[in-house]
XYZ file of N, CA and C in Angstrom:
714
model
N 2.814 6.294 27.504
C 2.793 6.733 26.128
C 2.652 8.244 26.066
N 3.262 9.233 24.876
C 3.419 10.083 24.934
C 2.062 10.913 24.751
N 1.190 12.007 25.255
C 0.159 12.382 24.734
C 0.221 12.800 23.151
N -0.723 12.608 22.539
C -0.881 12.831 21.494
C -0.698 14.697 21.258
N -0.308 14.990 19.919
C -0.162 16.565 19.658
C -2.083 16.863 19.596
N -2.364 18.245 19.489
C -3.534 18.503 19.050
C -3.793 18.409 17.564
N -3.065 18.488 16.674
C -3.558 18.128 15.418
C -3.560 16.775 15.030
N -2.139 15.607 15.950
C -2.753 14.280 15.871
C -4.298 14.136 15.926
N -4.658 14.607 16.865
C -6.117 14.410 17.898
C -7.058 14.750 16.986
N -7.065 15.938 16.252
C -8.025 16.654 15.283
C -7.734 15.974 13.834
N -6.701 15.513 13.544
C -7.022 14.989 12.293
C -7.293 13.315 12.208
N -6.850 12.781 13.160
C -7.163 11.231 13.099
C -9.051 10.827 13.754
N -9.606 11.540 14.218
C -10.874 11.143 14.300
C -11.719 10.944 13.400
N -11.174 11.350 12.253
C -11.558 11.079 11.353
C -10.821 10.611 9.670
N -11.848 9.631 9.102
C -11.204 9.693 7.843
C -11.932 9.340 6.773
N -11.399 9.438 5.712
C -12.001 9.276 4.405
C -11.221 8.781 3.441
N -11.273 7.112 2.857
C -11.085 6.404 1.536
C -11.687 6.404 0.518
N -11.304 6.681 -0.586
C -11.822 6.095 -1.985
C -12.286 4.675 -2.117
N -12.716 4.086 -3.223
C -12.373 2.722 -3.276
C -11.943 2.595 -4.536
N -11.067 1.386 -5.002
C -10.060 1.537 -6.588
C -10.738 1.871 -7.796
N -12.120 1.839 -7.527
C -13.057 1.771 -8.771
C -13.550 3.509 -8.726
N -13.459 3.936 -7.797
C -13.778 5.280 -7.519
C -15.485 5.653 -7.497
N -16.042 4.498 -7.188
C -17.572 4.928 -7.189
C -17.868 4.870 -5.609
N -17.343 3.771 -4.869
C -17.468 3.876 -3.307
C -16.564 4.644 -2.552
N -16.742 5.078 -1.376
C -16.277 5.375 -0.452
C -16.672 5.100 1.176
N -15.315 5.005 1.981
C -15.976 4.216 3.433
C -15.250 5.397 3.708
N -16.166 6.279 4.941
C -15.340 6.585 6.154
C -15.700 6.568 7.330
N -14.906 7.015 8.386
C -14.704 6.405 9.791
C -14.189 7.284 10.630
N -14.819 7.364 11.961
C -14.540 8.655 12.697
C -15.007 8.247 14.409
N -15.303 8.873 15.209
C -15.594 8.873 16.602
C -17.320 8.164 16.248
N -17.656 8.625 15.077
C -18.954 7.577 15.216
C -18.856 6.385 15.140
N -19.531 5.518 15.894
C -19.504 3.873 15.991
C -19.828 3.119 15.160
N -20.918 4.194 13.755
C -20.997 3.807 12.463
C -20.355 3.612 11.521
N -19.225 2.853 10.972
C -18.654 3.264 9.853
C -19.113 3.173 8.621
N -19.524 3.696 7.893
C -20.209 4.229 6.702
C -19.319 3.901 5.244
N -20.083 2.746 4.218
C -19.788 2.725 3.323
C -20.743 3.892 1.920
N -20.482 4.905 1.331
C -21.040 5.409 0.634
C -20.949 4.921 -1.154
N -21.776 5.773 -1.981
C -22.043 6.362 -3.178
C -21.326 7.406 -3.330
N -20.199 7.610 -4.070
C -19.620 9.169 -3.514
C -20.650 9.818 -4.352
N -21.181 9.286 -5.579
C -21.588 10.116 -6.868
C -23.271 10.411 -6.266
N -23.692 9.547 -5.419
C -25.429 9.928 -5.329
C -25.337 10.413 -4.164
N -24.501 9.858 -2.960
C -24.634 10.355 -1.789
C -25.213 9.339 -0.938
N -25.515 7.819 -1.506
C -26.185 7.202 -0.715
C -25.419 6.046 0.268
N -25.614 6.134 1.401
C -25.142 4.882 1.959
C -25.142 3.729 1.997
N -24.510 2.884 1.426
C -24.418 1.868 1.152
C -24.482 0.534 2.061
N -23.649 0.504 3.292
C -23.943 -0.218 4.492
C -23.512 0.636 5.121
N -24.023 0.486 6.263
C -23.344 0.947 8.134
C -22.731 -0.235 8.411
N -21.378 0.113 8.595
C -20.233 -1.593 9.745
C -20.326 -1.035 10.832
N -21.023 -1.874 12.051
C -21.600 -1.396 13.317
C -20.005 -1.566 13.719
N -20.203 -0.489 15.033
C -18.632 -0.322 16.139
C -18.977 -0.497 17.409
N -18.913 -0.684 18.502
C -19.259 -0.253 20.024
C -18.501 0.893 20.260
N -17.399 0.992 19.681
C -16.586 2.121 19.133
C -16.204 3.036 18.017
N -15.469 4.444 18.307
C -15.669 4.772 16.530
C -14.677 4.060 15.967
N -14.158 4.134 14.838
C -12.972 3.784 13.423
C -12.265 4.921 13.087
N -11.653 5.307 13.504
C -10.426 6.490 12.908
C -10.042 5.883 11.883
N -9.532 4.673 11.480
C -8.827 4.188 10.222
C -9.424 3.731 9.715
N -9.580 3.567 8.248
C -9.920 2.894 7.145
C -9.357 2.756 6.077
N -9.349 1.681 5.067
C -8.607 1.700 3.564
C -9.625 0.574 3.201
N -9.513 0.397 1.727
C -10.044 -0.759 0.963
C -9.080 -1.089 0.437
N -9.323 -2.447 0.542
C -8.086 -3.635 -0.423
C -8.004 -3.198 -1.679
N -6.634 -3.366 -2.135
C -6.422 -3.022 -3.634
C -8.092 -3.246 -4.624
N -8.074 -4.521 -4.703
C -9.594 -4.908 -5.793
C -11.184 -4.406 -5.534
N -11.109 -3.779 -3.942
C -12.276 -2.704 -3.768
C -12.940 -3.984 -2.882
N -12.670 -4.979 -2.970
C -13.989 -6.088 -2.201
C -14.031 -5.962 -0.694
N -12.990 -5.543 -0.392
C -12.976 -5.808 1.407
C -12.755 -4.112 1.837
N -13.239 -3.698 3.265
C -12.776 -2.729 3.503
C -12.418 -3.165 5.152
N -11.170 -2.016 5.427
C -10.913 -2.444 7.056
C -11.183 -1.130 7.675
N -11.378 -1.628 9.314
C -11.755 -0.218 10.055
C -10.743 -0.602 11.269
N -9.689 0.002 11.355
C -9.171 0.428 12.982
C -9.645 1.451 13.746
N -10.114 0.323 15.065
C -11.213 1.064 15.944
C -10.219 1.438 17.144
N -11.135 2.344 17.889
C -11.065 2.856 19.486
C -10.341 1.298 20.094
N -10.949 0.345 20.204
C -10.890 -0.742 21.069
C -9.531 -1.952 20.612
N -9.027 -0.947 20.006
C -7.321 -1.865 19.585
C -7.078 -2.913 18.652
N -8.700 -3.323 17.857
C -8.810 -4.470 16.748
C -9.002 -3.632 15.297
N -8.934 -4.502 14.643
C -8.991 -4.386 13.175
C -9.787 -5.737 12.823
N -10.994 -4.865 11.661
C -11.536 -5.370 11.491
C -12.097 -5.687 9.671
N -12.310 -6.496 9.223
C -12.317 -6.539 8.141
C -13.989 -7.042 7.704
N -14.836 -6.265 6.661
C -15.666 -6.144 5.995
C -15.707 -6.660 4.264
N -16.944 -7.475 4.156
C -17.010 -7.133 2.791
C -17.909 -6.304 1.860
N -17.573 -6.033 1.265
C -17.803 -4.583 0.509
C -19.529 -5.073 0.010
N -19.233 -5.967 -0.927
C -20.513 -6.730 -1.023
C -21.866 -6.559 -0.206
N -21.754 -7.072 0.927
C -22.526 -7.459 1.783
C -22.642 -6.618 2.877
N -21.349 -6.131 3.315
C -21.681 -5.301 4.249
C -21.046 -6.159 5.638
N -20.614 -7.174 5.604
C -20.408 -8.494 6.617
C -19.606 -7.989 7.155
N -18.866 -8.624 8.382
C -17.935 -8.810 9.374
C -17.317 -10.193 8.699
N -16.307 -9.732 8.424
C -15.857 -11.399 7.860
C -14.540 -11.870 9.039
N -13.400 -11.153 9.829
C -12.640 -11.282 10.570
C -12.330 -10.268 11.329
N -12.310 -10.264 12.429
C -11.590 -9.281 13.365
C -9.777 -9.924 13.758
N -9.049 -8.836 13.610
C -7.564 -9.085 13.841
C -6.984 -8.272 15.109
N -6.253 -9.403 15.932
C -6.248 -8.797 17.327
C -4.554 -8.960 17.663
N -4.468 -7.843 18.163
C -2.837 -7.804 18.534
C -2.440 -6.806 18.724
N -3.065 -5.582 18.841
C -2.780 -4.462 19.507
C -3.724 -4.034 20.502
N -2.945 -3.083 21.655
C -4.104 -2.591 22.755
C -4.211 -0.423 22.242
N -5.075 -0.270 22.754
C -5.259 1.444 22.595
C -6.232 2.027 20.879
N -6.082 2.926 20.725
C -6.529 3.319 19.722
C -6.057 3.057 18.355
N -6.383 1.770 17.156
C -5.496 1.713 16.285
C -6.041 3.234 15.159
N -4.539 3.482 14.796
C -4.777 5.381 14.076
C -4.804 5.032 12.724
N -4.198 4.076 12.163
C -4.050 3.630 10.805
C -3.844 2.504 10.308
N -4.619 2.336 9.268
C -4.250 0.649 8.360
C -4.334 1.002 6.793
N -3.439 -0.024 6.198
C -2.864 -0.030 5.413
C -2.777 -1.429 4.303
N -3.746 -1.953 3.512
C -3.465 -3.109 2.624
C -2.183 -2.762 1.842
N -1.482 -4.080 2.129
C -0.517 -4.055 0.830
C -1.005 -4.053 -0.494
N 0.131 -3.859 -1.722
C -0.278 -4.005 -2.996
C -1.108 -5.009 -3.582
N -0.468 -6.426 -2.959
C -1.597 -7.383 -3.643
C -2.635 -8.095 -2.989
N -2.436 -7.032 -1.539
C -3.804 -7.468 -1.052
C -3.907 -8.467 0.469
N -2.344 -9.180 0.143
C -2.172 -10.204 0.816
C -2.017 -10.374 2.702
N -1.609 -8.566 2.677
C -0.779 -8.191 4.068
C -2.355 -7.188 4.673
N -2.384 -6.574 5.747
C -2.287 -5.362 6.001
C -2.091 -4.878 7.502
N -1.578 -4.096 7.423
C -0.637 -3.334 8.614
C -1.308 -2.095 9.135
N -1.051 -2.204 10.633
C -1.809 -1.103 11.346
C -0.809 -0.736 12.454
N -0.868 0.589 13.247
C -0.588 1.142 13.758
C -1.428 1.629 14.943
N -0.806 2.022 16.331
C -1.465 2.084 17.150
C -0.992 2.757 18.357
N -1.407 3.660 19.518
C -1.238 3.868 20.722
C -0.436 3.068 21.578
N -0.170 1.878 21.290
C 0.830 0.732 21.917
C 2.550 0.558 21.261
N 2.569 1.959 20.294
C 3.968 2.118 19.735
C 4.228 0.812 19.011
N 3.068 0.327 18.413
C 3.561 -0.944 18.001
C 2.953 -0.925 16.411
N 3.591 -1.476 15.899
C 2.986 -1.740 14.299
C 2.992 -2.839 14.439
N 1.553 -3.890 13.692
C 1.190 -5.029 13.617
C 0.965 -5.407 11.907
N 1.016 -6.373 11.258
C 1.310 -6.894 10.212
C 0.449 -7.774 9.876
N -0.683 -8.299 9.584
C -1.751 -9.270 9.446
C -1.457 -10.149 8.531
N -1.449 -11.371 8.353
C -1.810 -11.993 6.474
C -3.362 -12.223 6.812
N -3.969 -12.242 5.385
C -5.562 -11.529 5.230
C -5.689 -12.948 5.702
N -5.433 -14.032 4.758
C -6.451 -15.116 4.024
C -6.093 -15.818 5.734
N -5.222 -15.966 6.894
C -5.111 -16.804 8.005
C -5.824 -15.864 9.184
N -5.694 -14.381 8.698
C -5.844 -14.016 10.092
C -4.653 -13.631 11.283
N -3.493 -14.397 11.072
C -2.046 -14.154 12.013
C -1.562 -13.491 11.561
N -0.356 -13.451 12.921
C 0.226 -12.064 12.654
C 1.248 -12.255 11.700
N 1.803 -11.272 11.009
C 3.146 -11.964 10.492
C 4.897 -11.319 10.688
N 4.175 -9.972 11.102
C 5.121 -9.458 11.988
C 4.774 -8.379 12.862
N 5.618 -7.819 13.940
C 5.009 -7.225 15.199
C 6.227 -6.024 15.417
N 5.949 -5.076 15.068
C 7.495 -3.895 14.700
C 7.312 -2.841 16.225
N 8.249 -3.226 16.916
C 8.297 -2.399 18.156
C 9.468 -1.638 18.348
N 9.948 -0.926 17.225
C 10.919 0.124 17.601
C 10.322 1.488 18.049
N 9.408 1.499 17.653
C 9.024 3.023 18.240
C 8.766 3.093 19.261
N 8.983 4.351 19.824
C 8.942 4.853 21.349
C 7.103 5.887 21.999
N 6.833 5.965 20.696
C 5.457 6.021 21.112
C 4.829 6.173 20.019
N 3.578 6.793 19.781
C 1.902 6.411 19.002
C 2.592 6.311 17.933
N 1.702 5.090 16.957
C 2.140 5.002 15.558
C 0.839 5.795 14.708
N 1.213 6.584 13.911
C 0.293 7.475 13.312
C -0.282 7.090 11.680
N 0.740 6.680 10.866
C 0.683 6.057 9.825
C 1.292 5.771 9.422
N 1.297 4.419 8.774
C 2.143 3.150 8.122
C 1.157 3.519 6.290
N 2.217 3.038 5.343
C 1.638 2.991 4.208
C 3.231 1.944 3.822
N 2.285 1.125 2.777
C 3.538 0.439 1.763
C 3.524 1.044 0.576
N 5.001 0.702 -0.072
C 5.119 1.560 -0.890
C 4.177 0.684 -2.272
N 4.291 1.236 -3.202
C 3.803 0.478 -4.192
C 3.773 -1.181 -5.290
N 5.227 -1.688 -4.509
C 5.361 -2.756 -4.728
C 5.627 -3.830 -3.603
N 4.953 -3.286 -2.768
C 4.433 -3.714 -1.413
C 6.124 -4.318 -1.022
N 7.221 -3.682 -0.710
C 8.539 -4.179 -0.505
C 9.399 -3.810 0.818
N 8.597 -2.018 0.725
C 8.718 -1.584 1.885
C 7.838 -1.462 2.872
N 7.736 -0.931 3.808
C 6.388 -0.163 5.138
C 6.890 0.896 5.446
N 6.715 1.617 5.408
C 7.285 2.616 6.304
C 5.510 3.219 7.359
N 6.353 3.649 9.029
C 6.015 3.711 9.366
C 6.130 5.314 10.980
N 5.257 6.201 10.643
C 5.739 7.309 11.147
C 5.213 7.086 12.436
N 5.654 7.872 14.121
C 5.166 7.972 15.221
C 5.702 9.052 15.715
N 4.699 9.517 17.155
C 5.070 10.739 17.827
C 6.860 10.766 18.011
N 7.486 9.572 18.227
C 9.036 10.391 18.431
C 9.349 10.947 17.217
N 8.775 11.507 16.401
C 9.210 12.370 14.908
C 9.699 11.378 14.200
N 10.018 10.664 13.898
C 10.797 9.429 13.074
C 9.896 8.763 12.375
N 10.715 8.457 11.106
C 10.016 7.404 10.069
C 11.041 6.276 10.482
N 10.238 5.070 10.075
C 10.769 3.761 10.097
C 10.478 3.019 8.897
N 11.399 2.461 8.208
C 11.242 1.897 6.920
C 11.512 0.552 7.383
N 10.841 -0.395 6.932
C 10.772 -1.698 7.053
C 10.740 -2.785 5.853
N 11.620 -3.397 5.998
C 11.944 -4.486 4.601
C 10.495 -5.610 4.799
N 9.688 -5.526 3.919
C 8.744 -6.584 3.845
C 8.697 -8.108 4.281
N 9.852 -8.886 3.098
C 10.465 -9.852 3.022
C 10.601 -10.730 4.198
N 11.970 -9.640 4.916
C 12.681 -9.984 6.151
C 11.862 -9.357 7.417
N 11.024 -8.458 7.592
C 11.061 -8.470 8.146
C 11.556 -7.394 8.998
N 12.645 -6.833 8.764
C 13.796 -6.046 9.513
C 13.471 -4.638 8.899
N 13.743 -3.887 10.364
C 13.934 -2.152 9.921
C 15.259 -1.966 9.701
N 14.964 -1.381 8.122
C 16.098 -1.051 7.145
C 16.675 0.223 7.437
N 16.017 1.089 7.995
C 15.998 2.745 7.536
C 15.489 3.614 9.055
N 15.674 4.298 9.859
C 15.085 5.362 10.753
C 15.378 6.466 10.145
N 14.449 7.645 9.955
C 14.963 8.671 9.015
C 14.238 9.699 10.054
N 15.080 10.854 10.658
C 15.161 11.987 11.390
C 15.170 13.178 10.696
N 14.217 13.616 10.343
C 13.942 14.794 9.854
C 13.557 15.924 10.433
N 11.561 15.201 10.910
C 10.725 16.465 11.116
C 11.476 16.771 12.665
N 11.131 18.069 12.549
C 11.273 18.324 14.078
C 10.216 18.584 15.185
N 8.727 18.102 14.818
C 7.702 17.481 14.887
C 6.926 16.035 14.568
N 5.943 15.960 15.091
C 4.789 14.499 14.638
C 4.997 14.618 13.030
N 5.381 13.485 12.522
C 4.602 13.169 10.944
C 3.417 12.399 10.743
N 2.874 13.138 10.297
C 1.095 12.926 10.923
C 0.976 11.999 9.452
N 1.297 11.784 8.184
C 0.703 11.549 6.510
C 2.088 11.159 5.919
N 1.988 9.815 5.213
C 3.091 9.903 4.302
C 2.162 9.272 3.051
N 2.961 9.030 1.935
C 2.553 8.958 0.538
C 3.748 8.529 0.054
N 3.534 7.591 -0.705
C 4.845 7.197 -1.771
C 4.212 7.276 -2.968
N 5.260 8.134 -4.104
C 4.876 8.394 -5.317
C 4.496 6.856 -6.315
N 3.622 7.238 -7.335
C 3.260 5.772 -7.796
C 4.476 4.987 -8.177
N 5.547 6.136 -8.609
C 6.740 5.351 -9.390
C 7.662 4.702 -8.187
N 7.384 4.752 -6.917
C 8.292 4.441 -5.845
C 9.307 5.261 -5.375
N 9.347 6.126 -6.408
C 11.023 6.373 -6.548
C 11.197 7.651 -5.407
N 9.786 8.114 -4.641
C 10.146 9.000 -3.475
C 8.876 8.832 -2.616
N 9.337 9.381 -1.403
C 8.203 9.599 -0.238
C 8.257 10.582 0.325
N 6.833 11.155 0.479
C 6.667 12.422 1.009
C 5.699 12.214 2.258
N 6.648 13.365 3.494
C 6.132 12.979 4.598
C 5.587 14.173 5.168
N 4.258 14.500 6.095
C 3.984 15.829 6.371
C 3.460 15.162 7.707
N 3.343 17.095 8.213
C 3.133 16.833 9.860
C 2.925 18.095 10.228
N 3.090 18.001 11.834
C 2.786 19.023 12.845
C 4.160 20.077 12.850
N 5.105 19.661 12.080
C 6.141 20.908 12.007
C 5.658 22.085 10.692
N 4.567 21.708 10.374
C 4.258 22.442 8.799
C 5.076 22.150 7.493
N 5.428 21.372 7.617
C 6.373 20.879 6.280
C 5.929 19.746 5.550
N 6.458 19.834 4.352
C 6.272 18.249 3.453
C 7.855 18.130 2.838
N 8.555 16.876 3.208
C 9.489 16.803 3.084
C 9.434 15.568 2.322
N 10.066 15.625 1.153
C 10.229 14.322 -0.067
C 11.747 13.794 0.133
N 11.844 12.539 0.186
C 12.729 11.211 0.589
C 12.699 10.690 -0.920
N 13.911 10.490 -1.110
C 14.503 9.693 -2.290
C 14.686 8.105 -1.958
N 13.781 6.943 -2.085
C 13.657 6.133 -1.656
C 14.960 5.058 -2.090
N 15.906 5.375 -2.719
C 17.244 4.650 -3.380
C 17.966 4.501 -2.112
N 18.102 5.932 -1.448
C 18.834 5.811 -0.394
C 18.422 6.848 1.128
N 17.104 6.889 0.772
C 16.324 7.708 1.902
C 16.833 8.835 2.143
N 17.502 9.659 1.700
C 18.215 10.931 1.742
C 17.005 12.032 1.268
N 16.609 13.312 2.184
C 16.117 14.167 1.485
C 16.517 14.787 0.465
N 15.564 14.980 -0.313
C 15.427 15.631 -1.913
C 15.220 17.200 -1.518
N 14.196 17.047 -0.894
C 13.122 18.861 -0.875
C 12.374 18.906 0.106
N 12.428 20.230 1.015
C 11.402 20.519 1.938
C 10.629 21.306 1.984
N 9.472 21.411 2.033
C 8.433 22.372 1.208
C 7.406 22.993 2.287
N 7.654 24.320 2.739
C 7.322 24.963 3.916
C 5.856 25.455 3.953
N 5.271 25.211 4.857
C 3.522 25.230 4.730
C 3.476 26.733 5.745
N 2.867 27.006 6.404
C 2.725 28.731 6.588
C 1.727 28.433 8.393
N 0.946 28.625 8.629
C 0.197 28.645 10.098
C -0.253 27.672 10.849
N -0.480 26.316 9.745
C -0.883 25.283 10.351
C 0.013 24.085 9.881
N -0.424 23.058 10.824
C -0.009 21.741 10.586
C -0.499 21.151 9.565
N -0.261 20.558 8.758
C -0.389 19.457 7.494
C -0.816 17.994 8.363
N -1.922 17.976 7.643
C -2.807 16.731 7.834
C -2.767 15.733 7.095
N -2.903 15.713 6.107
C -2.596 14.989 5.204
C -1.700 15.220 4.077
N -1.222 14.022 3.074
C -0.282 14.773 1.625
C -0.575 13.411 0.916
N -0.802 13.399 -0.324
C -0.612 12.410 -1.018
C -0.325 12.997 -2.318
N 0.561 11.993 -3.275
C 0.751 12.129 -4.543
C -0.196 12.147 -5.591
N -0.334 13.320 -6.379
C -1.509 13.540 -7.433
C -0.686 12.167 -8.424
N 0.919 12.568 -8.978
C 0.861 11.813 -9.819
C 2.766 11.914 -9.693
N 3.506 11.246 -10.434
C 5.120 10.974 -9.792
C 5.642 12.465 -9.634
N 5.033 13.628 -9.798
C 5.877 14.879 -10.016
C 5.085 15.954 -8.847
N 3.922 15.550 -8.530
C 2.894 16.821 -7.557
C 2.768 15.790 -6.671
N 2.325 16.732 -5.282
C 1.837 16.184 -4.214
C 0.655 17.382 -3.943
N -0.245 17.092 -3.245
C -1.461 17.802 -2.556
C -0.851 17.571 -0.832
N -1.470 18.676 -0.509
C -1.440 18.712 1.131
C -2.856 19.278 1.363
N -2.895 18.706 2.822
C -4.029 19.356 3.298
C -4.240 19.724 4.606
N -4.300 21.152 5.498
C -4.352 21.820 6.914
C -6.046 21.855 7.004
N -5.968 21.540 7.881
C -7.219 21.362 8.649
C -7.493 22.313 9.978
């Protein structure tokens, strides 16, 4: 597998989710603690013990569950409630870098050091699909908003768009001429914006995946980007 870039390395040790209600937050890092907070008091809410740290985290659409992709190649799922271990999901080896609930909750998808994207259904636990086109680390997977697509970025610079449904990669899209470390799909669907280790944020017209606009960042790599709202995006160098 390919070594990771240095800003892969520096920005995935860590992370930080909202939750839909916007009063919690979980994040997850090289500590073995993963930490559900109060964003508003500051207080911690539970510790989800690790033997390892959690680079990844998200909460399910409805805020009840949160997941952590750890050091040790599982995904693991929490409830928000309680604080519990309710399932661990196994099917990748190496560091998983990112996970991802679908829209209604039903799916969620992770990425990993094994060039492999894995596909969960919540309520069984199995897999439901296992995406091995990439040629090395998967960095981040996000669905789009009507949970139809996946797309999914890795060190060979390439996005991979993936039809839900079927199953099948629809789309390889060759852009960066670097890692795409962050993608984001606007709420309306209607584009995706991808950033990375080339310093760019480049927006995809999701009709027919064709770039729209490339939007040039200055000394550092772009860590993250997400959509404020269908017309702005935020970036962020670290």
């Amino acid at each position: 597998t390919q070594s990771r870039s240095s800003a892969a390395s520096d920005v995935y040790k860590r992370q930080v989710k909202f939750a839909p209600n916007d009063t919690l937050m979980v994040s997850g890092g090289i500590d073995p603690n993963t930490k559900i907070w109060n964003r508003f008091t500051g207080e911690v809410i539970h510790i989800l013990p690790h033997e390892t740290g959690s680079p990844a985290v998200d909460f399910n659409p409805k805020g009840t569950l949160v997941a952590t992709g750890a050091y040790d190649g599982k995904v693991r799922l929490w409830d928000v409630n309680s604080g519990k271990l309710l399932k661990v999901l196994e099917g990748n080896e190496g560091t998983i870098w990112t996970v991802d609930f679908s829209p209604n909750g039903q799916l969620i998808a992770a990425g990993s050091d094994d060039d492999k994207v894995t596909v969960w259904n919540i309520n069984t636990g199995e897999i439901k699909y296992e995406f091995k086109e990439a040629t090395h680390n998967i960095w981040e997977v996000v669905f789009n908003p009507t949970g139809t697509y996946l797309a999914a970025s890795g060190s060979d610079n390439a996005i991979r768009i993936y039809d839900v449904a079927s199953g099948k990669l629809t789309k390889t899209i060759l852009g960066h001429s670097m890692v795409p470390l962050s993608m984001d799909f606007s709420p309306n669907g209607k584009m995706l914006a991808s950033a990375g280790d080339d310093k760019t944020i480049k927006i995809w017209n999701t009709n027919n995946w064709e770039l729209l606009h490339t939007l040039q960042g200055e000394n550092e790599a772009i860590h993250s980007v997400v959509f404020i709202d269908n017309d702005r995006v935020l970036a962020l160098s670290l």
